[in-house]
Short mmCIF file of C-alpha atoms in Angstrom, two decimals:
data_model
loop_
_atom_site.label_atom_id
_atom_site.label_comp_id
_atom_site.label_asym_id
_atom_site.label_seq_id
_atom_site.Cartn_x
_atom_site.Cartn_y
_atom_site.Cartn_z
CA UNK A 1 -14.46 -4.38 9.95
CA UNK A 2 -12.29 -1.42 9.37
CA UNK A 3 -13.74 1.97 10.36
CA UNK A 4 -12.86 4.94 8.21
CA UNK A 5 -11.83 7.77 10.34
CA UNK A 6 -12.67 11.38 9.48
CA UNK A 7 -9.09 12.53 8.95
CA UNK A 8 -10.06 16.05 8.02
CA UNK A 9 -11.91 16.43 11.21
CA UNK A 10 -8.97 15.04 13.23
CA UNK A 11 -6.55 17.44 11.53
CA UNK A 12 -8.87 20.42 12.36
CA UNK A 13 -9.42 19.31 15.98
CA UNK A 14 -5.67 18.92 16.54
CA UNK A 15 -4.72 22.14 14.62
CA UNK A 16 -2.48 19.84 12.49
CA UNK A 17 -1.52 19.29 8.91
CA UNK A 18 -2.10 16.01 7.13
CA UNK A 19 1.33 14.93 5.74
CA UNK A 20 0.61 11.53 4.31
CA UNK A 21 0.01 7.77 4.87
CA UNK A 22 2.14 5.57 6.95
CA UNK A 23 2.03 1.90 7.85
CA UNK A 24 1.60 2.00 11.56
CA UNK A 25 1.49 -1.21 13.51
CA UNK A 26 1.63 -2.03 17.24
CA UNK A 27 4.40 -3.25 19.46
CA UNK A 28 8.01 -2.29 19.91
CA UNK A 29 9.25 -3.29 16.38
CA UNK A 30 6.17 -1.58 14.79
CA UNK A 31 7.04 1.54 16.67
CA UNK A 32 10.59 1.41 15.56
CA UNK A 33 9.84 0.78 11.99
CA UNK A 34 7.37 3.56 11.91
CA UNK A 35 9.84 5.99 13.49
CA UNK A 36 12.48 5.20 10.81
CA UNK A 37 9.83 5.60 8.09
CA UNK A 38 8.81 9.01 9.43
CA UNK A 39 12.43 10.23 10.04
CA UNK A 40 13.23 9.34 6.46
CA UNK A 41 10.13 10.89 4.83
CA UNK A 42 9.05 13.90 7.02
CA UNK A 43 12.35 15.39 8.33
CA UNK A 44 12.05 19.01 9.64
CA UNK A 45 14.99 21.05 8.56
CA UNK A 46 17.14 21.83 11.54
CA UNK A 47 18.95 25.16 12.04
CA UNK A 48 15.85 27.22 11.16
CA UNK A 49 13.47 27.19 8.28
CA UNK A 50 10.03 25.92 7.80
CA UNK A 51 9.36 22.18 7.48
CA UNK A 52 9.19 21.35 3.90
CA UNK A 53 9.03 18.59 1.39
CA UNK A 54 12.60 17.20 1.09
CA UNK A 55 11.92 16.57 -2.63
CA UNK A 56 11.64 20.25 -3.28
CA UNK A 57 15.34 20.80 -4.10
CA UNK A 58 15.21 23.01 -7.17
CA UNK A 59 14.87 26.81 -7.00
CA UNK A 60 13.73 29.03 -9.94
CA UNK A 61 12.92 32.69 -10.17
CA UNK A 62 9.49 32.91 -11.73
CA UNK A 63 7.89 36.30 -12.70
CA UNK A 64 4.27 36.39 -11.51
CA UNK A 65 1.37 38.84 -11.99
CA UNK A 66 0.40 40.90 -8.87
CA UNK A 67 -3.09 39.38 -9.05
CA UNK A 68 -1.63 35.91 -8.99
CA UNK A 69 0.30 36.63 -5.81
CA UNK A 70 -2.74 38.30 -4.27
CA UNK A 71 -4.86 35.23 -5.11
CA UNK A 72 -2.23 32.91 -3.63
CA UNK A 73 -2.08 35.07 -0.48
CA UNK A 74 -5.90 34.98 -0.20
CA UNK A 75 -5.97 31.17 -0.58
CA UNK A 76 -3.08 30.48 1.99
CA UNK A 77 -4.83 32.78 4.48
CA UNK A 78 -8.00 30.61 4.08
CA UNK A 79 -6.07 27.38 4.41
CA UNK A 80 -4.42 28.69 7.58
CA UNK A 81 -7.65 29.79 9.02
CA UNK A 82 -9.63 26.61 8.22
CA UNK A 83 -6.95 23.87 8.24
CA UNK A 84 -4.56 25.20 10.91
CA UNK A 85 -1.71 24.85 8.38
CA UNK A 86 1.02 27.35 8.34
CA UNK A 87 1.52 27.57 4.60
CA UNK A 88 3.30 30.30 2.69
CA UNK A 89 1.90 31.53 -0.73
CA UNK A 90 4.85 30.21 -2.78
CA UNK A 91 4.58 26.78 -1.01
CA UNK A 92 0.90 26.74 -2.24
CA UNK A 93 2.17 27.77 -5.72
CA UNK A 94 4.73 24.86 -5.65
CA UNK A 95 1.96 22.44 -4.60
CA UNK A 96 -0.31 23.66 -7.30
CA UNK A 97 2.43 23.32 -9.96
CA UNK A 98 3.31 19.82 -8.86
CA UNK A 99 -0.37 18.69 -8.93
CA UNK A 100 -1.07 20.35 -12.28
CA UNK A 101 2.09 19.11 -14.05
CA UNK A 102 1.26 15.56 -12.87
CA UNK A 103 -2.07 15.57 -14.59
CA UNK A 104 -1.63 17.93 -17.51
CA UNK A 105 -1.56 16.34 -20.98
CA UNK A 106 0.62 17.60 -23.86
CA UNK A 107 -2.26 18.90 -25.91
CA UNK A 108 -3.68 20.77 -22.91
CA UNK A 109 -0.38 22.45 -22.40
CA UNK A 110 -0.43 23.42 -26.11
CA UNK A 111 -3.86 24.85 -25.63
CA UNK A 112 -2.79 26.99 -22.53
CA UNK A 113 0.20 28.38 -24.44
CA UNK A 114 -1.46 28.88 -27.79
CA UNK A 115 -5.25 29.23 -27.18
CA UNK A 116 -7.33 28.48 -30.26
CA UNK A 117 -8.99 31.61 -31.49
CA UNK A 118 -12.71 31.59 -31.12
CA UNK A 119 -14.81 32.43 -34.25
CA UNK A 120 -15.98 35.95 -34.18
CA UNK A 121 -19.28 36.57 -35.84
CA UNK B 1 -37.47 -15.23 21.58
CA UNK B 2 -35.53 -15.40 18.38
CA UNK B 3 -36.34 -11.75 17.81
CA UNK B 4 -34.84 -10.80 21.24
CA UNK B 5 -31.67 -12.72 20.50
CA UNK B 6 -31.24 -10.98 17.12
CA UNK B 7 -31.79 -7.60 18.76
CA UNK B 8 -29.29 -8.50 21.45
CA UNK B 9 -26.77 -9.50 18.87
CA UNK B 10 -27.30 -6.35 16.84
CA UNK B 11 -26.82 -4.19 20.00
CA UNK B 12 -23.66 -6.05 20.96
CA UNK B 13 -22.25 -5.56 17.44
CA UNK B 14 -23.04 -1.75 17.60
CA UNK B 15 -21.36 -1.55 20.99
CA UNK B 16 -18.21 -3.32 19.70
CA UNK B 17 -18.05 -1.19 16.55
CA UNK B 18 -17.92 1.98 18.55
CA UNK B 19 -16.23 0.67 21.68
CA UNK B 20 -13.25 -1.48 20.80
CA UNK B 21 -9.86 0.25 21.07
CA UNK B 22 -8.55 -0.31 17.49
CA UNK B 23 -7.16 3.06 16.53
CA UNK B 24 -3.55 3.42 17.14
CA UNK B 25 -2.28 6.91 18.04
CA UNK B 26 1.48 7.41 18.03
CA UNK B 27 3.29 10.45 19.54
CA UNK B 28 6.95 11.05 19.09
CA UNK B 29 8.68 12.72 22.13
CA UNK B 30 12.01 14.38 20.83
CA UNK B 31 15.27 14.31 22.63
CA UNK B 32 16.82 17.48 21.45
CA UNK B 33 15.63 21.02 20.37
CA UNK B 34 15.35 21.87 16.66
CA UNK B 35 18.99 22.96 16.57
CA UNK B 36 19.78 19.32 16.93
CA UNK B 37 22.10 19.69 19.84
CA UNK B 38 20.42 21.24 22.86
CA UNK B 39 18.94 18.40 24.96
CA UNK B 40 15.41 18.81 26.39
CA UNK B 41 13.88 17.31 29.54
CA UNK B 42 12.61 14.33 27.62
CA UNK B 43 11.56 12.25 30.74
CA UNK B 44 9.27 15.17 31.85
CA UNK B 45 7.52 15.08 28.49
CA UNK B 46 7.24 11.38 28.35
CA UNK B 47 5.53 11.46 31.85
CA UNK B 48 3.35 14.20 30.80
CA UNK B 49 2.31 12.58 27.58
CA UNK B 50 1.39 9.27 29.45
CA UNK B 51 -0.54 11.20 31.95
CA UNK B 52 -2.51 13.04 29.24
CA UNK B 53 -3.10 9.83 27.22
CA UNK B 54 -4.18 7.99 30.35
CA UNK B 55 -6.61 10.70 31.38
CA UNK B 56 -8.11 11.42 27.90
CA UNK B 57 -8.02 8.10 26.11
CA UNK B 58 -7.62 5.59 28.97
CA UNK B 59 -3.99 4.43 28.63
CA UNK B 60 -0.69 4.50 26.70
CA UNK B 61 2.75 2.71 26.40
CA UNK B 62 6.09 4.59 25.98
CA UNK B 63 8.75 2.46 24.42
CA UNK B 64 12.40 2.68 25.34
CA UNK B 65 14.15 5.39 23.38
CA UNK B 66 15.49 4.62 19.93
CA UNK B 67 18.83 5.71 18.77
CA UNK B 68 18.79 7.61 15.54
CA UNK B 69 21.28 9.52 13.29
CA UNK B 70 20.72 11.46 10.07
CA UNK B 71 22.75 13.66 7.85
CA UNK B 72 21.63 17.26 7.63
CA UNK B 73 22.47 18.26 3.95
CA UNK B 74 21.38 21.78 4.59
CA UNK B 75 24.23 22.23 7.14
CA UNK B 76 27.04 20.80 5.14
CA UNK B 77 26.30 17.09 5.87
CA UNK B 78 26.49 17.50 9.64
CA UNK B 79 25.45 14.35 11.49
CA UNK B 80 22.69 14.91 13.89
CA UNK B 81 22.05 12.33 16.62
CA UNK B 82 18.67 12.09 18.29
CA UNK B 83 16.95 9.57 20.65
CA UNK B 84 13.14 9.92 20.41
CA UNK B 85 10.62 8.12 22.50
CA UNK B 86 7.64 6.65 20.87
CA UNK B 87 4.42 6.60 22.79
CA UNK B 88 1.59 4.28 21.66
CA UNK B 89 -1.98 4.77 22.60
CA UNK B 90 -5.01 2.49 21.44
CA UNK B 91 -8.27 4.22 21.46
CA UNK B 92 -11.73 4.03 19.90
CA UNK B 93 -12.80 5.78 16.66
CA UNK B 94 -15.43 7.70 18.72
CA UNK B 95 -12.85 8.89 21.30
CA UNK B 96 -10.30 10.01 18.65
CA UNK B 97 -12.96 11.91 16.72
CA UNK B 98 -14.21 13.57 19.92
CA UNK B 99 -13.74 17.37 19.62
CA UNK B 100 -12.82 17.78 23.29
CA UNK B 101 -10.26 14.99 23.20
CA UNK B 102 -8.59 16.33 19.94
CA UNK B 103 -8.43 19.80 21.51
CA UNK B 104 -6.67 18.38 24.56
CA UNK B 105 -4.21 16.22 22.49
CA UNK B 106 -3.60 19.21 20.21
CA UNK B 107 -2.99 21.55 23.18
CA UNK B 108 -0.43 19.13 24.61
CA UNK B 109 1.48 18.89 21.36
CA UNK B 110 1.58 22.66 21.01
CA UNK B 111 2.86 23.13 24.60
CA UNK B 112 5.57 20.62 24.00
CA UNK B 113 6.47 22.07 20.71
CA UNK B 114 6.67 25.53 22.05
CA UNK B 115 8.49 24.75 25.42
CA UNK B 116 10.86 22.30 23.88
CA UNK B 117 11.63 24.53 20.92
CA UNK B 118 10.73 22.17 18.25
CA UNK B 119 10.15 22.84 14.52
CA UNK B 120 7.32 20.25 14.36
CA UNK B 121 5.48 17.78 16.52
CA UNK B 122 4.60 14.56 14.86
CA UNK B 123 1.60 12.44 15.46
CA UNK B 124 0.26 9.32 13.77
CA UNK B 125 -3.51 8.48 13.96
CA UNK B 126 -4.51 5.30 12.27
CA UNK B 127 -2.52 5.24 9.05
CA UNK B 128 -1.97 8.94 8.64
CA UNK B 129 0.93 11.24 9.83
CA UNK B 130 -0.10 14.62 11.17
CA UNK B 131 2.34 17.51 11.72
CA UNK B 132 1.76 20.33 14.20
CA UNK B 133 3.87 23.29 13.32
CA UNK B 134 1.96 26.25 14.68
CA UNK B 135 2.38 26.22 18.46
CA UNK B 136 0.42 29.47 19.23
CA UNK B 137 -2.31 28.78 21.88
CA UNK B 138 -5.69 28.68 20.44
#
């Protein structure tokens, strides 16, 4: 029987950030395989800088409303406080963009860009 | 009589469910600082990790160091060599979810991260990778 661990509780207790699933197995070869997997997927940039997702290679200058920045700052402050994760507001913005674009349908995008006018009585 | 046996078996099953060491915790002990070239006192951290795992979770195994190399594209494709040591510790679900044990494990990782000048300390618990990046004492 496989017990489900409370990973959120473990992350909180450690003061760590959950970075993703791995296939961990015992023994020397399991250890070496896991090490290779982690080195390939979760590499910390050397020579300074914050650990980041190696797939985020593109940079764009995006104008934002002050209230959007303020909200991102508030949210990251809460994440830092509760999750022990050292996250920057624009890293959160990148995560939100990634998640939203993965799930957004074309008609939903149209609706965001050109919202239908509601009938006014 | 049969009732007693059923009760005993249920109790035994409960004990096994909480007591068997089937959660694998893996800690990576780096060989160099985050600049990729300054060596750290790796043996000291391996010994300290084994001592901590032994005291808190009842035991651990450090595997001989692995040799690794990777290309740092952010520094013009410089090749960085490292030789991390992997420490394995089998524990119980109850022990790994224990707040005091987690605090002690977290404290050790932050101390190693801070004193060995790391960008991140990596830990695997079960099938998930955890990263500790903020080394400030809590």
